[in-house]
XYZ file of C-alpha atoms in Angstrom:
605
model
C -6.622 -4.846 5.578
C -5.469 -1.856 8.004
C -2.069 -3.804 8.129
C -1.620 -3.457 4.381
C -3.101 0.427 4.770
C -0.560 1.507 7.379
C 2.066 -0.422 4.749
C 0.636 1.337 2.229
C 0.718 4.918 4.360
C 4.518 4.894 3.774
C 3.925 4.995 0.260
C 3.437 9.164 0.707
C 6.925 9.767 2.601
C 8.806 7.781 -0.506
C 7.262 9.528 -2.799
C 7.141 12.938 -1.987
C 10.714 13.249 -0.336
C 12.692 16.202 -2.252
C 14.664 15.548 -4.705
C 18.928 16.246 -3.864
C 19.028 19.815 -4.903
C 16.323 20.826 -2.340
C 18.054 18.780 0.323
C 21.340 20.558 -0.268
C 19.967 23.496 -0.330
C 17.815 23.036 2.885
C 20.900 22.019 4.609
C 22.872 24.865 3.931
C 19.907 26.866 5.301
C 19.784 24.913 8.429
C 22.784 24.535 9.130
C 23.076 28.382 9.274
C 20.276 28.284 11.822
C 21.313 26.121 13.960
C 25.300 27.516 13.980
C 23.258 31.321 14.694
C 21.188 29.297 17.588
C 24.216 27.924 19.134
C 25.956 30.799 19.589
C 22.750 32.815 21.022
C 23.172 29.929 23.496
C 27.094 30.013 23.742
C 28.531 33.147 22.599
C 31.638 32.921 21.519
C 32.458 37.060 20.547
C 34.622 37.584 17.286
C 33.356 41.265 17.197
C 30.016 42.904 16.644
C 26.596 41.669 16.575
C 26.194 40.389 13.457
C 29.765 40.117 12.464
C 28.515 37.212 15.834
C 26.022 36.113 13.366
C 27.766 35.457 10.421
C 30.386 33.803 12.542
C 27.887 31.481 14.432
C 26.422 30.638 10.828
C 29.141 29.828 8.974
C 30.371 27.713 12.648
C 26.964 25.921 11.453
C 27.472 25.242 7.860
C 31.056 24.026 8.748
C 30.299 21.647 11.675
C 26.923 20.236 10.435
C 26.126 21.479 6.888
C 29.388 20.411 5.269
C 29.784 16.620 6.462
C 25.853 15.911 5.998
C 26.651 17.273 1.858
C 29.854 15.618 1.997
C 28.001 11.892 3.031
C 24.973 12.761 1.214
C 26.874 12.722 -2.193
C 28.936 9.539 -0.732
C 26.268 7.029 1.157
C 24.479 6.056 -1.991
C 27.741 4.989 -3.787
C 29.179 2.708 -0.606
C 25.509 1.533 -0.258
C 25.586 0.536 -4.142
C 29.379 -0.945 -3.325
C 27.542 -3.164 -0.878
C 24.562 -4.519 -3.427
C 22.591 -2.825 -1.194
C 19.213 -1.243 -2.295
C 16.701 1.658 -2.147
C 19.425 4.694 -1.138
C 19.070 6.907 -4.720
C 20.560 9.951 -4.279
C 17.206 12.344 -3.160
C 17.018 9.449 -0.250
C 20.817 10.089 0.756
C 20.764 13.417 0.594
C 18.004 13.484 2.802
C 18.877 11.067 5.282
C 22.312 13.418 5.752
C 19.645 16.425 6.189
C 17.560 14.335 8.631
C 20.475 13.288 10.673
C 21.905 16.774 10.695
C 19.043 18.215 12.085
C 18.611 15.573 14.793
C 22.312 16.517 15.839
C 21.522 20.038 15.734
C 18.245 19.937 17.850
C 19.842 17.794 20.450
C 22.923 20.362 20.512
C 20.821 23.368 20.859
C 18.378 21.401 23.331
C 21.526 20.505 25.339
C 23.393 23.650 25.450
C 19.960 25.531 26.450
C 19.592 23.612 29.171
C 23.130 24.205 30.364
C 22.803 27.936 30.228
C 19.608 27.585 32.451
C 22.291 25.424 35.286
C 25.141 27.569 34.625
C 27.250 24.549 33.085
C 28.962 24.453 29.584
C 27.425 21.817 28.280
C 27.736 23.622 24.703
C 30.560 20.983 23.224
C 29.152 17.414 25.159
C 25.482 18.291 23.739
C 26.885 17.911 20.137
C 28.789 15.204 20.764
C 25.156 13.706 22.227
C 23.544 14.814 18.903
C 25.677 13.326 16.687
C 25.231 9.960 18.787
C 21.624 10.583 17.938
C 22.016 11.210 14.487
C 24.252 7.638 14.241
C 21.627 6.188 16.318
C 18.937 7.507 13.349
C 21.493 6.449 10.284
C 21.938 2.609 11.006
C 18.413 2.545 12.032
C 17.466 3.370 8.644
C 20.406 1.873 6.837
C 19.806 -1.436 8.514
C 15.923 -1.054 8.149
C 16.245 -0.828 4.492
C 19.044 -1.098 2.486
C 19.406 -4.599 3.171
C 23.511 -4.607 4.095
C 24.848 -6.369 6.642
C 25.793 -5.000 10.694
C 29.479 -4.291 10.620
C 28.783 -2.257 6.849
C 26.200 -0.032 8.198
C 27.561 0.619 11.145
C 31.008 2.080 9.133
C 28.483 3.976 6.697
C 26.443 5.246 10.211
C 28.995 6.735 11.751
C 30.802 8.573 9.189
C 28.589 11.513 9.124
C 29.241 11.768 13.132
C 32.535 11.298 12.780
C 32.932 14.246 10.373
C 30.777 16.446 12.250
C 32.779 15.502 15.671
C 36.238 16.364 13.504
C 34.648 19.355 12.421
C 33.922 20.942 15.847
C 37.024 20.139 17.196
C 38.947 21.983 14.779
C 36.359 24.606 14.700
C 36.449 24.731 18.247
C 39.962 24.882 19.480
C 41.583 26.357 16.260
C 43.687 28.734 18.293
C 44.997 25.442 19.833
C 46.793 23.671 17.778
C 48.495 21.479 20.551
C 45.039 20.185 21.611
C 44.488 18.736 17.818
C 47.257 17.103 18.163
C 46.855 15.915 21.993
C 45.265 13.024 23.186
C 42.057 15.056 24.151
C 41.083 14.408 19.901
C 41.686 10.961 20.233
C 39.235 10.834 23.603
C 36.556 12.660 21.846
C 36.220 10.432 18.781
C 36.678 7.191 21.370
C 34.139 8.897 23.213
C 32.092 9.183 20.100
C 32.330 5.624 19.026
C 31.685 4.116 22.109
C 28.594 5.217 22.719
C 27.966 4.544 18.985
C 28.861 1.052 20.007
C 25.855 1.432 22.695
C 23.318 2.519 20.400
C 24.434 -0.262 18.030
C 23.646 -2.820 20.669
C 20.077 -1.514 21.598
C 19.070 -1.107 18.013
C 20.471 -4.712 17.142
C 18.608 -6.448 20.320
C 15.471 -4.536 19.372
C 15.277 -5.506 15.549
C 16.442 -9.129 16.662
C 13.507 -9.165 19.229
C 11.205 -8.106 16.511
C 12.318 -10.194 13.621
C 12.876 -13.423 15.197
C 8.944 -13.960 15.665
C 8.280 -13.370 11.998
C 11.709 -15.261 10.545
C 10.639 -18.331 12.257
C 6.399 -18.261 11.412
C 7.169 -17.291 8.047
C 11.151 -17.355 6.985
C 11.295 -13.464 6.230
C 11.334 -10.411 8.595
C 9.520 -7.581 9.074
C 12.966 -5.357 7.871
C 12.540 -7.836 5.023
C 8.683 -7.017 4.132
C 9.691 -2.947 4.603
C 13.219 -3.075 2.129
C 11.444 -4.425 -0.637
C 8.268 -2.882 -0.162
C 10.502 0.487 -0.105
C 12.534 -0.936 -3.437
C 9.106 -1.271 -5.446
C 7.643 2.124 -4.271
C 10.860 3.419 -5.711
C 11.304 1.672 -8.484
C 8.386 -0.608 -9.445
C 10.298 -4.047 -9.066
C 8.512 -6.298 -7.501
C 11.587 -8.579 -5.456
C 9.256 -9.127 -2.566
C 6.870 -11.456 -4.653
C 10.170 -13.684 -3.738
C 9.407 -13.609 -0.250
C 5.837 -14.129 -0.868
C 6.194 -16.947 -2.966
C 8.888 -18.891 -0.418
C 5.589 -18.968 1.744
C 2.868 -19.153 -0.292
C 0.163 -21.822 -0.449
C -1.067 -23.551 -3.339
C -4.663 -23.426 -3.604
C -7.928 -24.366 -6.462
C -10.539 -21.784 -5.956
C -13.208 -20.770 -8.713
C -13.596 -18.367 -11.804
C -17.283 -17.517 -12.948
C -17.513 -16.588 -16.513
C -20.392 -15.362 -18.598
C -19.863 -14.607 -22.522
C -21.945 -12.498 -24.482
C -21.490 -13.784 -28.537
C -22.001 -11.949 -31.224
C -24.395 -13.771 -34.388
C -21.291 -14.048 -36.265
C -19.455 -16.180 -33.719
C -17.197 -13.908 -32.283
C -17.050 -12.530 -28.519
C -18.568 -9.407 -27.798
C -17.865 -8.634 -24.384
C -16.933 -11.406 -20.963
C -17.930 -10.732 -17.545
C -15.565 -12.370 -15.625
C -15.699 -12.953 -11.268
C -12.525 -14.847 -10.266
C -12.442 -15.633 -6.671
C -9.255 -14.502 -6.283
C -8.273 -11.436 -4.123
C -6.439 -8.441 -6.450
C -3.631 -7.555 -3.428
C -1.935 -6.972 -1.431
C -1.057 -3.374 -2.832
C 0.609 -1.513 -5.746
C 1.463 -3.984 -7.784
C 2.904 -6.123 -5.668
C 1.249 -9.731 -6.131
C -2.434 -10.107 -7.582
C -3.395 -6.009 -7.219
C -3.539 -5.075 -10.952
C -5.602 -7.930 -11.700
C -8.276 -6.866 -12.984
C -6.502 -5.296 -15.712
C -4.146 -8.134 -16.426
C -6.534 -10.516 -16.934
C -8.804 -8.118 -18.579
C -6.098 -7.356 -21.008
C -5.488 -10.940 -21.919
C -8.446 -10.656 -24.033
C -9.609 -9.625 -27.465
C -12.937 -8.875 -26.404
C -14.089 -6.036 -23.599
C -13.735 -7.555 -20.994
C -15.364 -6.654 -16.706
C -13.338 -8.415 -14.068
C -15.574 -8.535 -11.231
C -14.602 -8.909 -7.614
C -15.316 -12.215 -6.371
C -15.890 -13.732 -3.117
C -12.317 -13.072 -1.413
C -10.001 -12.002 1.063
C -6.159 -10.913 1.381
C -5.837 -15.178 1.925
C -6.530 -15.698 -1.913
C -3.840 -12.717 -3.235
C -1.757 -14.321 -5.495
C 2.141 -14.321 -4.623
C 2.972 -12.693 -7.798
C 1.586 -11.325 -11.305
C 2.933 -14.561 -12.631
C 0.233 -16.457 -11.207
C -2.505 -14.176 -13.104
C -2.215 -16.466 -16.277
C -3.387 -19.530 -14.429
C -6.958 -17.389 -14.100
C -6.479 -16.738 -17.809
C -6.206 -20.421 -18.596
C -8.975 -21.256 -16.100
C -11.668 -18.651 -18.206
C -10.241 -20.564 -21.788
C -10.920 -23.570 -20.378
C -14.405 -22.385 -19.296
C -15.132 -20.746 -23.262
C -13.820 -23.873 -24.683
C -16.933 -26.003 -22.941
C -19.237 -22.813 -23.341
C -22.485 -23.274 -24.437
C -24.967 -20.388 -25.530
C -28.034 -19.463 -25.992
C -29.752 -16.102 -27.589
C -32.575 -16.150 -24.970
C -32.304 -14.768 -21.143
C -34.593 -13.216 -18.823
C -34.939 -9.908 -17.073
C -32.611 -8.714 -14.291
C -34.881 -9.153 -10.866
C -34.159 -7.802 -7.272
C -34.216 -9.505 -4.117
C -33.338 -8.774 -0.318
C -33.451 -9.650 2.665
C -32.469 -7.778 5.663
C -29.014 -6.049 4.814
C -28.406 -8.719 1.750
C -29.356 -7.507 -1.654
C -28.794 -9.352 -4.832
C -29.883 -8.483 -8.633
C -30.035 -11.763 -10.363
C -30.152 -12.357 -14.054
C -30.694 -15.865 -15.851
C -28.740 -17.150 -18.744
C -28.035 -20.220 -20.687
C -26.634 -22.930 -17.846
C -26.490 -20.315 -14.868
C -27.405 -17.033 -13.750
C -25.509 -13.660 -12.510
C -26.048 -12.897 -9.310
C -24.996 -9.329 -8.082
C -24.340 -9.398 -4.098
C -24.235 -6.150 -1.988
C -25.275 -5.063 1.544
C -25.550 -1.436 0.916
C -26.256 0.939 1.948
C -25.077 -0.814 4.955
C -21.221 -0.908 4.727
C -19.309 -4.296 4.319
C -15.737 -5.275 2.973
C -14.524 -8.701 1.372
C -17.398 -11.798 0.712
C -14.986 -14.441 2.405
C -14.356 -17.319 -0.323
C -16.344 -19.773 1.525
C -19.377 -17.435 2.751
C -19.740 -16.989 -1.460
C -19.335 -20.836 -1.778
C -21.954 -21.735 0.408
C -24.652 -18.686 -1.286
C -23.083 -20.592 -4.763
C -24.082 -24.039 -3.679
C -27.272 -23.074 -2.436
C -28.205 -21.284 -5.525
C -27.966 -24.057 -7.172
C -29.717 -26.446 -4.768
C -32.536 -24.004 -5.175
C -32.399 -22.839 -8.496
C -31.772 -25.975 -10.359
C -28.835 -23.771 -12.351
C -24.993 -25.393 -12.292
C -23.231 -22.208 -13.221
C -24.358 -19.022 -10.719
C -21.466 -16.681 -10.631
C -21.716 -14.652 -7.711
C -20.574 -11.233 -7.729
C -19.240 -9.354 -4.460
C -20.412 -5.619 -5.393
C -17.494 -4.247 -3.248
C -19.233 -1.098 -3.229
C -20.259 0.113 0.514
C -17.326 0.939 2.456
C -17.170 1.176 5.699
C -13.524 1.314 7.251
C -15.286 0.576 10.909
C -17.001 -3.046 9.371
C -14.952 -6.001 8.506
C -14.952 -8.882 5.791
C -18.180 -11.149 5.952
C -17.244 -14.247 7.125
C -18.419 -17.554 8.244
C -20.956 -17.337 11.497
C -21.565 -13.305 10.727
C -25.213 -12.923 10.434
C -24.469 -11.143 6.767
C -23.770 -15.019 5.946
C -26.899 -16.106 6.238
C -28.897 -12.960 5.262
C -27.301 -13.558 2.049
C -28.112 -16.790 1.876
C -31.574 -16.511 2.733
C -32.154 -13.809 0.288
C -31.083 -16.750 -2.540
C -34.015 -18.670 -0.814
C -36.070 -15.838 -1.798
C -35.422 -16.811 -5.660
C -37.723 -17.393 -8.175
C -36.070 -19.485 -11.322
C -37.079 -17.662 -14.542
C -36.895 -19.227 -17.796
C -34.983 -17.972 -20.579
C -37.928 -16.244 -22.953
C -36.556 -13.384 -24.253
C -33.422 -12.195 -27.210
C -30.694 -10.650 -25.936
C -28.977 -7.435 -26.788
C -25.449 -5.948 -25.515
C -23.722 -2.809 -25.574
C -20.547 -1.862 -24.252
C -18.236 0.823 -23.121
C -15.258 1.609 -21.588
C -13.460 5.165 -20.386
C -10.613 6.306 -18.388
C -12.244 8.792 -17.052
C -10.356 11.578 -18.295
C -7.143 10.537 -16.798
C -8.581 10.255 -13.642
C -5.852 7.579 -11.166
C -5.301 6.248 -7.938
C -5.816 9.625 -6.904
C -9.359 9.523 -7.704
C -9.695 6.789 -6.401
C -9.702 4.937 -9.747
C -7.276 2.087 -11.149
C -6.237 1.377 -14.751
C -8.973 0.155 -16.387
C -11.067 3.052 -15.715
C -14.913 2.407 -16.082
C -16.362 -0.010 -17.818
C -20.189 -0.667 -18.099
C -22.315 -3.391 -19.850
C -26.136 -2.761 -21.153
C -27.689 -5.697 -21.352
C -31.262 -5.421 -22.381
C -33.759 -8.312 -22.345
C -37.425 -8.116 -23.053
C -37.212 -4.015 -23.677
C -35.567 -3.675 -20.300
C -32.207 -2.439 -20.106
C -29.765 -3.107 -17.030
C -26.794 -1.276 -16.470
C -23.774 -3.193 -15.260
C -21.231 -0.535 -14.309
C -17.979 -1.311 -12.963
C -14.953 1.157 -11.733
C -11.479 -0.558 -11.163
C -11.355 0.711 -7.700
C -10.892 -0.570 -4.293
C -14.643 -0.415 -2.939
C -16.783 2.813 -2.648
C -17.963 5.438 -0.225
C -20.527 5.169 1.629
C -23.609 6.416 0.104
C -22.567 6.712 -3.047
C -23.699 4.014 -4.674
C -27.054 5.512 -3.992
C -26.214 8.893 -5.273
C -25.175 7.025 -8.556
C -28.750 5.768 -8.716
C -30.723 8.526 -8.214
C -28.752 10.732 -10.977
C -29.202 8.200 -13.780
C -33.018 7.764 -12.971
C -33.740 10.077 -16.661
C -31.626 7.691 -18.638
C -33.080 4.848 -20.772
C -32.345 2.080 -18.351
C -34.450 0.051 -16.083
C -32.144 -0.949 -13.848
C -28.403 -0.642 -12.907
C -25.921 -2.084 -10.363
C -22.165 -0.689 -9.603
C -19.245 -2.527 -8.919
C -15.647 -2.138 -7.947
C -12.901 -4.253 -9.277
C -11.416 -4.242 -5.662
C -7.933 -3.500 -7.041
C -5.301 -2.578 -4.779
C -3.236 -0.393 -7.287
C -4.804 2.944 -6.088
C -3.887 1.562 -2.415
C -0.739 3.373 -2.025
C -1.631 6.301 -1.207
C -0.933 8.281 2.564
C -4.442 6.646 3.669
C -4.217 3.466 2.513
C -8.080 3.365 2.250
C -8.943 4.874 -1.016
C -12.273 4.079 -2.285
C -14.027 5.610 -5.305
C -15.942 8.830 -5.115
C -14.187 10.157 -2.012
C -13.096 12.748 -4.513
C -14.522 14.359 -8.038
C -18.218 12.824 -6.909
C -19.986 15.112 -9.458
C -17.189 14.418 -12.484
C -17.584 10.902 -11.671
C -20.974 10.721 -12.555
C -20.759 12.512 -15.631
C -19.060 9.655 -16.941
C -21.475 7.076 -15.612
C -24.035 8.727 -17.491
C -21.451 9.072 -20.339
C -20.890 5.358 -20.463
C -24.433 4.141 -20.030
C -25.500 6.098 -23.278
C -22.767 5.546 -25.290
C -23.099 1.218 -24.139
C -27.057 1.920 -25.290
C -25.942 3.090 -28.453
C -23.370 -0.016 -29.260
C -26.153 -2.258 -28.165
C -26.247 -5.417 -30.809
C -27.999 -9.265 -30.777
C -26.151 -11.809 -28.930
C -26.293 -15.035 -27.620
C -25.029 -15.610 -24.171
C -23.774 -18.424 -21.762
C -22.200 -18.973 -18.181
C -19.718 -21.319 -17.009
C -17.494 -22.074 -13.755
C -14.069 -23.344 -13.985
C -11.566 -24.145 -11.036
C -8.763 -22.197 -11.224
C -5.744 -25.067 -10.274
C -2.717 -24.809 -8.184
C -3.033 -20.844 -7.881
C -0.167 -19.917 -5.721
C -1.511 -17.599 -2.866
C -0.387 -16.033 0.383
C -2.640 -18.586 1.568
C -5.332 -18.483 4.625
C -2.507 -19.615 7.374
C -0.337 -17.786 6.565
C -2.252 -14.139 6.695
C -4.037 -15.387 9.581
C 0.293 -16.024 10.751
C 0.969 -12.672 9.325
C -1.625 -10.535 10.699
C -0.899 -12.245 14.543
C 2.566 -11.385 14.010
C 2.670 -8.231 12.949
C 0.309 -7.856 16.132
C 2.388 -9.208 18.456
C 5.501 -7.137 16.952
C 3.777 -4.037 17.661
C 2.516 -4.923 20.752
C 6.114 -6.137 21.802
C 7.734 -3.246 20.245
C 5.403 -0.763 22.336
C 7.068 -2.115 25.846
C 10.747 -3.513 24.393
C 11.278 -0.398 22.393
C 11.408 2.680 24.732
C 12.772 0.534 27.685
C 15.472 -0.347 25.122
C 16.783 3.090 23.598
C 15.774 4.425 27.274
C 18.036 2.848 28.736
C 20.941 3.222 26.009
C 20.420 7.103 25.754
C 21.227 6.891 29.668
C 24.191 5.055 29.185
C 25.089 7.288 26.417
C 24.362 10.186 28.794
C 26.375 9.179 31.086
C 29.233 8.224 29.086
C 29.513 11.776 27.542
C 28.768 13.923 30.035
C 29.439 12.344 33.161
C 32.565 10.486 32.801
């Protein structure tokens, strides 16, 4: 999970870069600056103060301001030549103000330091800065655009090159002869040589770091980060390609309980597919719960089910394979217009609210107020199989509450003690026979617009009355990605004057409102008080829609469902863990030492 959240972190940069106005415009303002700085440093008198000033600005605007417009208005069309991706215009533009600023900072840093050793090292420390701004350009041209070496480096080193060509004519403009001399034609070698160098140490370092990935998994990390880029900007979703070349095929389970209306027709499902809905955006299996909800005439709750990132399905494609799994389980339905009452039981940390129906039960799990994250599949398959050892009921659909977070505490998985707590709290179980008629009522809002912001995906809020025997329960779910701490509890105590007995809240667990700067984004981190307002909202307008029905439960295996697969994250995560802990000893020693051969080259010899 904090993989996907630092993934998902990036998500704020892409978004919220300026558009190619403000880049322009910010450029020509730089520029300025740093042309005025330089010649504070190295004052080269044309007259007054400030006829100085102007004169050191517009030096600026010409050397670095100029070229990083010029190759902001030209990278995004040779990129686009290539059939490379993700360089719009806004991104081009502000890669040429990036670069120009790293150029700029390294030529002021540079010439400051040779005022402070009496040396003129005003022209070399530009020359040095536009290395560095090459350096950045192919790191991110290579890193995401998806072209090959020998194309980025020509598209790197243009901007350099222009800037370089700029201060020499800039420079020695009252002589001509040295234009024309071979001391040009030494600069720019000198330029592209130790372009050369930088090219080298940023080609051994992404080989270094790619070749552990390319050959556990056939893709590379610069792979993962292109496309991930390409969908944040656009919404396609190419890297379900690379997910799919190494996905696993796997059969996990759907739990499905329908709520008929006396006429026949489908009132409302409540649906818990063990199936994870990530990895993020909607890349994969994270809009799930809406997807599959939609696929349905009747309101429908998608529940989170016992899973981890190992069950996210490769691509939205794979969605309808749930869908036919839940038809298959209505087909074989059978119902009943009698249930009991919704019952608590715990046991240590584990909680779970358990109501009976025709063939099976609901069973609502949750360790809160403790925090917890993901019900591992086969933690929720064991608590299902012993349910119905104990119970004597074939169809228990077991619900993971998702709503306790904790970003300190992990998944529950096999061997934690949460396991068995859970499991012993089904022990504590009393079977209750099906006495009573059943009415539903049901509701759904968007709360006012509220999104990923919030905290909250598409589907909004949806809650289910069920009342049985005069007692009404409140199932209330938000398509979110878990819930803060506490809150779940705060929920409770401000419905207590409403005309319900009980009430349980859920999250959907969708990963749509997971690209955000945090990654993390759980419901009611924001707009707590709002929030509620629509709880209570929802639970009064689900008690007034509240109509006979009969109800049933069924399990289905969902076939074939094309995942990341548990190998494979459990490949990924190691990976990615061994990249970064590689990358934290191979990456300074690398541009180390090519920034002091670059040094060396341009100032030394």
């Amino acid at each position: 999970m904090s993989s996907m959240s630092n993934v998902a972190g990036l998500s704020k940069w892409i978004r919220t870069l300026p558009n190619a106005k403000s880049s322009v415009l910010m450029i020509i303002i730089l520029s300025f600056i740093i042309g005025v700085l330089l010649f504070l440093l190295q004052p080269v008198s044309v007259g007054n103060g400030l006829e100085d000033f102007f004169y050191g600005g517009a030096f600026g605007f010409v050397v670095f301001g100029l070229p990083a417009i010029i190759v902001g208005s030209t990278d995004q069309l040779w990129v686009e030549s290539l059939n490379g991706i993700n360089l719009k215009a806004k991104h081009s533009m502000f890669l040429a103000l990036v670069s120009m600023s790293l150029a700029g900072i390294v030529g002021i840093i540079g010439t400051a330091v040779g005022l402070i050793f009496k040396m003129n090292l005003f022209f070399n420390s530009i020359l040095f800065g536009c290395v560095i701004a090459f350096g950045f350009n192919i790191l991110v041209i290579l890193a995401t655009t998806r072209i090959k070496l020998f194309n980025s480096f020509v598209i790197a080193i243009i901007q350099p090159l222009l800037m370089i060509g700029m201060l020499i004519i800039t420079s020695f403009l009252n002589n001509i002869d040295y234009i024309f001399s071979l001391g040009y034609i030494t600069t720019i070698f000198k330029v592209i040589i130790a372009s050369v160098i930088f090219l080298i140490a940023i080609y051994a370092f992404i080989s270094v770091v790619e070749s552990p990935m390319k050959k556990n998994l056939g893709f590379g990390a610069m792979e993962i980060l292109s496309y991930f880029i390409l969908h944040m900007n656009e919404g396609t979703n190419t890297i379900e390609q690379l997910f799919d070349n190494a996905g696993e095929a796997i059969d996990t389970l759907v739990g499905v309980a329908s709520f008929r209306r006396l006429d026949g027709s489908i009132k409302a499902l409540f649906l818990s597919p063990c199936v994870h809905p990530g990895p993020l955006g909607d890349i994969g299996g994270s809009n799930m719960p809406t997807i599959l909800a939609n696929s349905f005439d009747a309101f429908t709750m998608v529940a989170h089910g016992p899973s981890t990132h190992d069950f996210n399905p490769v691509s939205s494609d794979e969605i309808v394979k749930i869908e036919d799994s839940v038809r298959k389980a209505l087909d074989t339905m059978e119902y009943s217009p009698k249930a009991s009452e919704f019952i608590r039981y715990s046991h240590e940390k584990a909680n779970v609210g358990i109501q009976f129906f025709k063939n099976g039960t609901i069973m609502l799990s949750t360790f809160a107020p403790s925090g917890s994250d993901d019900i591992e599949y086969a933690v929720g398959l064991a608590a299902m199989i012993e349910s119905q050892k104990h119970l004597g009921t074939q169809n228990n659909i077991l619900v993971d509450c998702h709503n306790s977070f904790n970003e300190e505490k992990g998944g529950v998985l096999p061997g934690n003690p949460e396991l068995f707590q859970l499991i012993d709290t089904i022990k504590l179980i009393e079977p209750l026979d099906l006495e009573h008629d059943i009415k539903v009522g049901c509701y759904y809002t968007d709360l006012g617009g509220f999104d990923k912001h919030q905290g909250i995906g598409e589907s909004g809020l949806k809650t289910m009355v069920v009342e049985v025997n005069g007692q009404r329960t409140a199932y209330v779910l938000f398509d979110s990605n878990n819930m803060e701490l506490g809150y779940r509890e705060t929920i409770f105590n401000a419905v207590k004057d409403l005309d319900i007995d009980e009430i349980e809240v859920m999250t959907t667990d969708t990963h749509t409102v997971n690209t955000l700067s945090a990654g993390y984004n759980p419901v009611g981190t924001v707009e707590k008080e709002k929030i509620i307002e629509f709880v209570k909202i929802s639970i009064k307008e689900a008690i007034k829609d509240l109509e006979p029905v009969e109800a049933g439960t069924n399990t289905e295996r969902i076939l074939n469902l094309k995942t990341f697969g548990p190998n494979n994250s459990t490949e990924l995560i190691s990976t990615i863990s061994s990249i970064v802990a590689v990358s934290k000893i191979i990456a300074p020693l690398t541009f180390i030492v090519a920034i002091i051969f670059v040094i060396i080259w341009i100032f030394v010899l």
